Coordinates of C-alpha atoms in Angstrom, one line a residue:
M1 CA 140.9 15.6 -73.8
L2 CA 139.6 13.3 -76.1
S3 CA 137.6 10.3 -74.6
T4 CA 136.0 13.2 -72.7
L5 CA 135.4 14.7 -76.0
Y6 CA 134.0 11.3 -77.2
L7 CA 132.3 10.6 -73.9
L8 CA 130.0 14.0 -74.6
V9 CA 129.2 13.7 -77.6
A10 CA 127.8 10.6 -77.2
A11 CA 125.4 11.1 -74.2
M12 CA 124.2 15.0 -76.2
A13 CA 123.2 11.6 -78.6
F14 CA 121.0 10.0 -76.0
M15 CA 119.2 12.8 -75.2
P16 CA 116.7 13.0 -77.5
L17 CA 115.5 9.7 -76.0
L18 CA 116.0 10.8 -72.7
I19 CA 113.2 13.6 -73.2
Q20 CA 111.0 11.9 -75.3
A21 CA 108.6 11.3 -73.4
P22 CA 106.8 7.5 -73.9
E23 CA 104.1 6.4 -75.4
P24 CA 100.5 6.4 -73.7
N25 CA 99.6 2.4 -72.8
H26 CA 96.5 2.8 -70.5
R27 CA 95.5 -1.4 -71.3
Q28 CA 97.0 -1.7 -67.5
Y29 CA 93.6 -0.2 -66.6
F30 CA 91.8 -3.6 -68.8
A31 CA 93.8 -6.3 -67.4
N32 CA 92.1 -8.9 -69.2
V33 CA 92.7 -7.1 -72.3
P34 CA 95.7 -8.7 -74.3
K35 CA 98.0 -6.1 -76.3
T36 CA 97.0 -6.9 -79.4
V37 CA 93.4 -6.7 -80.1
N38 CA 91.8 -9.0 -82.7
K39 CA 88.2 -10.2 -84.5
T40 CA 88.2 -12.4 -82.1
T41 CA 88.2 -9.6 -78.8
F42 CA 85.8 -9.1 -78.3
P43 CA 82.9 -9.6 -77.4
M44 CA 84.6 -10.4 -73.8
D45 CA 83.0 -12.9 -71.3
L46 CA 83.1 -11.1 -68.1
K47 CA 82.3 -13.7 -64.8
V48 CA 80.4 -12.4 -61.2
N49 CA 81.8 -13.7 -58.6
R50 CA 79.3 -13.6 -56.3
T51 CA 75.3 -13.8 -56.9
S52 CA 74.9 -9.9 -56.5
D53 CA 71.9 -8.2 -59.1
M54 CA 74.1 -5.1 -59.8
V55 CA 77.7 -4.0 -60.3
F56 CA 80.5 -1.8 -62.0
V57 CA 81.8 -1.5 -65.4
K58 CA 84.4 0.0 -66.9
C59 CA 85.5 1.1 -69.8
P60 CA 88.1 3.8 -71.5
G61 CA 87.2 6.7 -72.0
R62 CA 87.7 9.0 -74.7
K63 CA 90.4 9.8 -74.0
Y64 CA 91.9 6.0 -74.2
H65 CA 94.9 4.5 -76.3
H66 CA 95.2 1.2 -76.0
R67 CA 99.2 0.7 -77.4
I68 CA 99.9 4.3 -78.8
E69 CA 98.7 7.9 -79.0
S70 CA 97.6 7.8 -82.2
D71 CA 95.3 4.8 -81.3
D72 CA 91.4 6.9 -80.4
F73 CA 88.4 5.4 -78.5
T74 CA 84.6 6.4 -79.7
V75 CA 82.3 6.2 -76.8
H76 CA 79.4 4.5 -77.4
D77 CA 76.1 7.5 -76.5
T78 CA 74.3 4.1 -74.2
I79 CA 78.2 5.1 -71.8
S80 CA 77.9 8.8 -72.8
D81 CA 74.2 9.3 -72.0
A82 CA 74.0 7.1 -69.8
K83 CA 72.2 8.9 -66.6
F84 CA 75.1 7.1 -63.8
K85 CA 78.3 7.0 -64.7
I86 CA 82.5 7.7 -62.8
I87 CA 84.7 9.5 -65.5
G88 CA 87.9 9.4 -64.5
E89 CA 89.8 11.6 -63.6
K90 CA 92.0 11.5 -67.1
N91 CA 89.1 10.8 -69.1
I92 CA 91.0 7.3 -70.1
T93 CA 87.9 5.0 -67.4
I94 CA 84.2 5.6 -67.0
W95 CA 82.3 2.4 -65.0
V96 CA 78.5 2.7 -65.1
P97 CA 76.1 0.4 -62.8
L98 CA 74.6 -2.9 -64.3
M99 CA 72.0 -4.5 -63.5
K100 CA 70.7 -8.1 -64.2
T101 CA 67.4 -8.1 -65.7
S102 CA 67.4 -12.0 -67.0
S103 CA 69.0 -15.2 -66.7
R104 CA 71.2 -14.4 -69.6
P105 CA 74.4 -12.1 -70.0
E106 CA 73.8 -8.8 -69.5
R107 CA 75.6 -7.5 -73.3
T108 CA 77.0 -3.8 -72.6
N109 CA 78.7 -1.2 -75.2
C110 CA 81.3 0.6 -74.9
G111 CA 82.4 2.7 -77.9
R112 CA 84.8 1.5 -80.5
L113 CA 88.3 1.1 -80.8
G114 CA 90.9 2.3 -83.7
V115 CA 93.9 0.6 -83.4
N116 CA 96.4 1.9 -86.4
S117 CA 98.5 0.4 -87.9
G118 CA 100.1 3.3 -90.4
G119 CA 99.7 6.6 -90.9
D120 CA 96.3 7.4 -91.2
S121 CA 95.0 4.0 -91.7
Y122 CA 92.5 2.7 -88.7
I123 CA 91.2 -1.1 -87.4
K124 CA 87.5 -0.7 -85.6
Y125 CA 87.0 -2.8 -83.3
D126 CA 83.4 -2.5 -81.4
W127 CA 83.9 -2.7 -77.3
I128 CA 81.8 -5.5 -76.3
Y129 CA 81.1 -7.1 -72.3
N130 CA 78.5 -10.1 -71.9
V131 CA 78.4 -9.6 -68.0
N132 CA 77.1 -13.8 -66.7
F133 CA 76.0 -12.4 -62.8
K134 CA 76.0 -16.4 -61.5
G135 CA 78.4 -16.0 -60.0
T136 CA 79.4 -19.3 -57.3
L137 CA 79.7 -16.8 -53.6
N138 CA 76.9 -15.8 -52.6
A139 CA 76.2 -13.1 -51.5
K140 CA 73.8 -13.2 -48.5
D141 CA 77.2 -12.6 -47.0
I142 CA 77.2 -9.1 -47.8
T143 CA 73.4 -8.8 -47.5
V144 CA 71.8 -8.0 -44.5
K145 CA 68.3 -7.4 -43.7
E146 CA 66.9 -3.9 -42.7
K147 CA 63.6 -2.0 -41.8
I148 CA 63.3 1.1 -44.6
V149 CA 61.1 3.1 -44.0
N150 CA 61.2 6.3 -45.7
T151 CA 65.2 6.3 -44.9
V152 CA 68.1 4.6 -45.8
E153 CA 72.0 4.9 -44.2
V154 CA 74.7 6.3 -45.2
D155 CA 77.0 4.0 -44.4
H156 CA 76.8 0.0 -44.5
E157 CA 78.0 -2.0 -41.8
K158 CA 80.4 -4.7 -44.3
C159 CA 82.2 -1.5 -46.1
I160 CA 82.6 0.2 -42.7
A161 CA 86.5 -0.1 -43.8
N162 CA 85.8 2.4 -46.6
G163 CA 85.2 5.4 -44.7
G164 CA 81.0 6.2 -46.0
N165 CA 83.3 7.0 -48.9
T166 CA 80.5 4.6 -51.2
L167 CA 77.6 4.8 -54.1
I168 CA 74.7 4.0 -53.2
F169 CA 72.0 2.9 -55.7
T170 CA 68.8 0.4 -56.1
K171 CA 66.6 -0.7 -59.2
K172 CA 62.5 0.9 -59.1
K173 CA 60.0 -1.4 -59.0
E174 CA 58.7 -0.7 -62.5
G175 CA 62.4 -1.7 -64.1
G176 CA 65.8 1.1 -64.2
I177 CA 68.8 1.7 -61.9
M178 CA 68.3 4.7 -59.1
S179 CA 70.9 6.7 -57.4
V180 CA 70.1 6.5 -53.4
K181 CA 70.6 9.7 -51.2
P182 CA 71.2 8.6 -47.1
Y183 CA 69.2 9.9 -44.5
P184 CA 68.1 12.7 -44.5
T185 CA 66.8 12.3 -47.9
E186 CA 63.7 10.8 -47.9
L187 CA 63.9 7.3 -50.1
E188 CA 61.6 7.8 -53.7
S189 CA 59.0 4.8 -53.9
P190 CA 60.4 2.0 -51.2
Y191 CA 59.1 -0.9 -51.5
V192 CA 59.2 -4.2 -49.2
Y193 CA 62.6 -6.4 -50.9
Q194 CA 64.0 -3.4 -52.1
M195 CA 67.8 -4.3 -52.6
F196 CA 70.1 -1.2 -52.0
Y197 CA 74.0 -1.6 -53.2
Y198 CA 76.8 0.1 -51.1
F199 CA 79.9 0.0 -53.5
K200 CA 83.8 1.5 -52.7
I201 CA 84.1 4.4 -55.5
P202 CA 85.9 2.9 -57.8
S203 CA 89.7 4.1 -58.6
E204 CA 91.0 5.1 -62.5
N205 CA 94.1 3.3 -61.0
N206 CA 92.7 -0.3 -60.6
N207 CA 93.0 -3.5 -63.2
Y208 CA 90.0 -5.3 -62.5
I209 CA 86.8 -4.5 -65.0
I210 CA 84.1 -5.1 -62.1
E211 CA 83.6 -3.6 -59.0
E212 CA 81.1 -5.6 -57.0
P213 CA 78.9 -3.8 -54.1
C214 CA 80.8 -4.9 -50.6
G215 CA 77.7 -4.6 -49.3
I216 CA 73.8 -4.5 -50.1
Y217 CA 70.3 -4.3 -47.3
K218 CA 67.5 -6.1 -48.3
A219 CA 64.4 -4.0 -47.7
Y220 CA 61.5 -4.7 -44.9
S221 CA 58.7 -3.6 -43.5
D222 CA 56.4 -5.1 -40.7
S223 CA 52.7 -6.4 -41.3
P224 CA 51.2 -5.1 -44.2
Q225 CA 46.7 -5.5 -44.0
I226 CA 44.7 -6.9 -46.4
I227 CA 42.3 -4.0 -47.0
I228 CA 39.6 -4.2 -49.9
P229 CA 39.6 0.2 -50.4
S230 CA 36.7 0.5 -52.0
H231 CA 34.8 -0.9 -48.8
E232 CA 38.0 -0.9 -45.4
T233 CA 40.3 1.0 -44.5
F234 CA 43.3 0.7 -42.1
S235 CA 42.7 -1.2 -38.4
N236 CA 44.6 -0.7 -35.3
T237 CA 42.5 -3.2 -34.4
E238 CA 41.5 -5.8 -36.5
E239 CA 39.8 -8.6 -35.3
S240 CA 41.8 -11.9 -36.3
G241 CA 39.5 -14.4 -38.0
K242 CA 36.9 -12.5 -39.0
I243 CA 34.7 -12.8 -42.0
I244 CA 34.2 -9.9 -44.2
T245 CA 31.4 -9.0 -45.6
I246 CA 31.3 -6.8 -48.3
S247 CA 27.1 -6.8 -50.1
I248 CA 26.7 -7.3 -53.2
E249 CA 23.8 -5.7 -55.0
G250 CA 21.9 -7.5 -58.1
A251 CA 22.0 -10.4 -60.1
Q252 CA 22.9 -13.6 -58.5
G253 CA 26.1 -14.7 -61.0
A254 CA 27.1 -10.9 -62.3
E255 CA 31.0 -11.0 -62.3
K256 CA 32.2 -8.1 -60.1
N257 CA 36.1 -6.5 -60.0
F258 CA 37.9 -6.0 -56.8
T259 CA 41.2 -4.5 -56.3
V260 CA 42.7 -5.5 -53.5
Q261 CA 46.0 -3.7 -51.4
L262 CA 48.4 -4.8 -48.8
Q263 CA 48.7 -2.1 -46.7
L264 CA 51.0 -0.3 -43.5
K265 CA 49.2 2.3 -41.7
D266 CA 52.0 5.4 -43.1
N267 CA 53.0 3.9 -46.6
P268 CA 50.0 2.1 -48.3
N269 CA 51.9 1.5 -50.9
F270 CA 55.0 -0.6 -49.6
Y271 CA 53.7 -4.1 -50.7
R272 CA 52.6 -2.9 -54.2
G273 CA 53.2 -5.8 -57.2
E274 CA 53.4 -8.0 -54.1
K275 CA 52.2 -11.7 -55.0
I276 CA 48.7 -13.0 -52.1
S277 CA 47.2 -16.5 -52.6
L278 CA 43.2 -16.0 -53.2
T279 CA 41.1 -19.9 -52.2
K280 CA 37.8 -20.1 -52.4
M281 CA 36.2 -21.8 -49.1
R282 CA 32.4 -23.6 -48.2
Y283 CA 31.3 -22.2 -45.7
L284 CA 29.9 -25.3 -43.4
E285 CA 28.6 -25.6 -39.9
G286 CA 31.7 -26.3 -37.7
G287 CA 32.9 -22.9 -39.8
P288 CA 34.9 -22.4 -43.6
N289 CA 36.4 -25.1 -44.9
L290 CA 38.1 -24.7 -48.2
I291 CA 38.3 -25.9 -51.5
N292 CA 40.2 -28.4 -53.7
N293 CA 41.7 -26.4 -56.6
S294 CA 40.4 -23.1 -56.2
K295 CA 43.4 -21.5 -55.1
S296 CA 45.0 -18.5 -57.7
I297 CA 47.4 -16.0 -57.6
I298 CA 47.2 -12.0 -57.6
T299 CA 48.4 -8.9 -57.0
S300 CA 45.9 -6.1 -57.5
K301 CA 43.0 -7.6 -59.3
F302 CA 40.9 -9.6 -58.9
N303 CA 37.1 -10.6 -59.4
I304 CA 33.5 -12.2 -58.0
K305 CA 30.8 -13.6 -59.4
G306 CA 27.9 -13.9 -57.8
F307 CA 27.7 -14.8 -54.4
E308 CA 31.4 -15.9 -53.1
L309 CA 33.6 -16.7 -49.9
I310 CA 36.9 -15.8 -50.2
Q311 CA 40.8 -16.7 -47.3
M312 CA 43.2 -14.6 -48.8
Q313 CA 47.2 -15.0 -47.8
Y314 CA 50.3 -13.5 -47.2
V315 CA 52.8 -14.7 -46.6
H316 CA 55.3 -11.6 -44.8
E317 CA 58.9 -11.9 -43.4
G318 CA 60.9 -10.2 -41.0
K319 CA 64.0 -9.7 -40.2
T320 CA 64.4 -13.0 -38.9
N321 CA 61.0 -15.0 -39.0
K322 CA 58.0 -15.3 -41.5
E323 CA 54.0 -14.7 -40.4
T324 CA 51.3 -15.8 -42.8
I325 CA 48.2 -13.3 -42.6
T326 CA 45.1 -13.9 -44.1
K327 CA 42.1 -12.4 -43.6
K328 CA 38.1 -13.9 -44.8
Y329 CA 35.7 -12.3 -47.5
F330 CA 31.7 -12.8 -47.7
F331 CA 30.8 -11.2 -51.5
G332 CA 27.0 -11.3 -50.7
P333 CA 24.3 -10.8 -50.9
S334 CA 22.9 -6.6 -48.8
S335 CA 20.0 -7.8 -46.5
I336 CA 21.4 -10.4 -44.2
E337 CA 18.0 -12.1 -44.9
M338 CA 17.5 -11.9 -47.9
K339 CA 14.1 -14.2 -49.7
L340 CA 14.5 -15.3 -53.3
D341 CA 11.3 -15.6 -55.7
N342 CA 8.0 -18.3 -55.3
V343 CA 9.7 -21.0 -57.7
T344 CA 7.4 -23.7 -59.2
V345 CA 8.8 -27.2 -60.1
P346 CA 6.9 -30.1 -61.5
Y347 CA 7.7 -34.2 -59.8
V348 CA 6.7 -37.2 -60.2
K349 CA 5.0 -39.3 -57.3
G350 CA 7.0 -42.2 -56.3
D351 CA 10.0 -40.6 -58.0
K352 CA 13.0 -41.4 -55.5
Y353 CA 15.1 -38.1 -56.4
G354 CA 11.9 -36.1 -57.6
Q355 CA 10.1 -36.1 -54.6
P356 CA 10.4 -31.9 -52.6
N357 CA 13.4 -31.7 -50.8
C358 CA 16.3 -28.9 -49.4
S359 CA 19.6 -29.1 -51.0
N360 CA 21.8 -29.1 -47.5
Y361 CA 24.2 -26.6 -48.9
F362 CA 23.2 -23.4 -50.6
M363 CA 25.7 -23.0 -53.0
T364 CA 28.9 -22.5 -51.5
I365 CA 28.1 -20.3 -49.1
G366 CA 25.1 -21.7 -47.3
Y367 CA 23.7 -24.6 -45.1
L368 CA 20.7 -25.4 -44.1
E369 CA 19.2 -24.5 -41.2
E370 CA 15.3 -24.9 -40.9
I371 CA 12.6 -26.0 -43.4
V372 CA 9.4 -25.0 -43.5
Y373 CA 6.3 -26.6 -44.2
N374 CA 3.0 -25.8 -44.5
R375 CA 3.6 -23.0 -41.3
E376 CA 5.8 -25.4 -39.0
K377 CA 9.8 -24.7 -39.0
Y378 CA 11.5 -27.9 -38.6
V379 CA 15.7 -27.3 -37.4
K380 CA 18.1 -29.8 -39.3
G381 CA 18.6 -32.7 -37.2
A382 CA 15.6 -33.0 -34.6
S383 CA 13.7 -35.2 -34.1
S384 CA 10.5 -34.4 -35.8
T385 CA 12.4 -33.3 -39.0
N386 CA 13.4 -36.8 -38.9
E387 CA 9.7 -37.9 -38.9
K388 CA 8.5 -35.6 -41.6
F389 CA 11.7 -36.0 -43.8
K390 CA 14.0 -38.0 -44.7
K391 CA 18.1 -37.5 -45.6
S392 CA 19.8 -38.7 -48.4
E393 CA 23.5 -37.6 -49.6
D394 CA 23.4 -33.7 -49.4
F395 CA 19.2 -34.2 -49.2
Y396 CA 16.9 -33.8 -47.5
F397 CA 13.6 -35.5 -49.2
L398 CA 9.9 -35.5 -47.6
K399 CA 7.9 -38.0 -47.0
E400 CA 4.6 -40.2 -48.1
N401 CA 2.0 -37.2 -48.7
S402 CA -1.2 -37.5 -50.5
E403 CA -0.9 -34.0 -51.6
R404 CA -0.9 -32.5 -54.9
K405 CA 0.5 -28.6 -54.1
I406 CA 3.8 -28.6 -51.9
F407 CA 5.2 -25.4 -50.2
L408 CA 8.6 -26.1 -49.3
E409 CA 10.7 -23.3 -47.6
C410 CA 14.4 -24.1 -46.9
I411 CA 16.3 -22.0 -44.6
Y412 CA 20.2 -21.2 -44.9
R413 CA 22.6 -20.4 -42.6
T414 CA 25.5 -17.8 -44.1
P415 CA 28.8 -15.5 -43.0
G416 CA 26.5 -12.6 -43.7
G417 CA 23.0 -14.3 -42.1
K418 CA 20.2 -16.1 -43.8
I419 CA 18.9 -16.3 -47.5
T420 CA 15.1 -18.7 -48.0
T421 CA 14.4 -20.1 -50.6
R422 CA 10.9 -20.5 -51.4
T423 CA 9.2 -23.4 -54.5
N424 CA 5.9 -25.2 -54.8
F425 CA 5.8 -28.7 -55.7
V426 CA 3.4 -29.6 -58.4
V427 CA 2.4 -32.9 -59.0
K428 CA 2.7 -33.6 -62.9
E429 CA -0.4 -35.6 -64.6
S430 CA -0.9 -39.0 -64.5
E431 CA 0.5 -41.3 -65.9
K432 CA -2.4 -42.2 -67.7
K433 CA -1.7 -39.2 -70.3
I434 CA 2.1 -39.3 -69.8
E435 CA 1.8 -43.4 -71.2
T436 CA -1.1 -41.6 -73.7
S437 CA 1.7 -39.8 -75.0
S438 CA 4.0 -42.4 -75.5
N439 CA 2.3 -43.9 -77.9
L440 CA 1.8 -40.7 -79.5
N441 CA 4.9 -40.7 -80.6
I442 CA 5.6 -44.4 -81.2
N443 CA 2.7 -43.6 -83.9
I444 CA 3.8 -41.3 -85.9
Y445 CA 6.5 -43.0 -85.7
N446 CA 4.7 -46.1 -87.7
A447 CA 3.6 -43.4 -89.6
Y448 CA 6.5 -42.4 -91.5
N449 CA 8.4 -45.7 -92.0
L450 CA 4.6 -46.3 -94.0
L451 CA 5.1 -43.3 -95.9
L452 CA 9.0 -44.3 -96.5
V453 CA 8.1 -47.9 -97.9
S454 CA 5.1 -46.5 -99.7
S455 CA 7.2 -43.7 -101.9
L456 CA 10.4 -46.7 -102.6
F457 CA 7.4 -49.2 -104.0
I458 CA 6.2 -46.1 -105.9
M459 CA 9.5 -45.4 -107.7
I460 CA 10.1 -49.2 -108.3
L461 CA 6.7 -49.8 -110.4
R462 CA 7.6 -46.5 -112.9
Y463 CA 11.6 -47.7 -112.9
F464 CA 10.0 -51.3 -114.5

């Protein structure tokens, strides 16, 4: 009887221990965070395993208690005010998407952890992650190119095992993270190479801090057309290799600005901001040739100074292959047969390089086709032309003649028609007059020296 009473008393003594609720211990949800936190715990370095540019990061929620119930946590405003977040059912954890924006680690401030050090005393720690996106596993094995029109699929082929229980996020072209609703909801301003990240909805009960995407779709579409909207529209029957002529009004040296687009028929803005190469060209008898070291990269705006011939190119990536899209533009006169005003040029007979001539090229946009002299046309390369003119380097010089005034018309073929220059070559004054002028300069020089010597002589006399 006595032993039974003893056991009963002993059992009653242990009852408070048995019915006492265990202290909450939420650090189990954060495997990388130690039980004892100190000033060296944060910021904590985290690494993304794959080369993905977007992940989910887990932060403590407002009901998080690290070791004991009296520990607390204050969520940072950037987390509590985040447009996209997943708050756990018990408000112990919060998941937020994080996008890579530079080559440096991305810094995430979850908030402030309060560790109770006794009574009402707390030691505060800023719960900060430095997330390194330099993963060693390539994300290509979960990335699939998908032809995008205006919607995305509900599921990703790499996430099928998740039964459609996924979240889809993407990055806006102009910057910032955006949540995506799948088909049939239309996408907001889709663009080429846009990445759609599919995530399994993370559980509150797991202990890892980073959730990587289970699948990625990379957007592509049909090949675009290069279009200058102010002068042309999208065409279903665009002629390959054709040089498009755009009239330039006003002076030849005037600078004009233009806008270029890569257009799809049903989505003119899909390729916005893509890089287009622009190379200047020279128009020759055999066709246009690229000018070395004249290539530049543009996205939407470019300028033309005077008359120019250019080539634009864009490299389009399809599902498996690449295709170079090329288009040539000639910015020239509004008239297909432009005639420039007469110009008078003096020359000295016998001067090897000063004789009446026609250049073989007009700027970079035309090559010499004919010469008109004394109302007779001389076709370049014809025997009659070779009898009358001598070719030297890039010029056709008129051979010996006795005329004091010579009128030449040089006719150039351009991509858009013809340009004719008209020049009056006039013989300079006689060699005798030129020599007299030279002697006059010598006399003036000698007179100046004589005056200088006289002045010095007078100064010497005054000194003595």
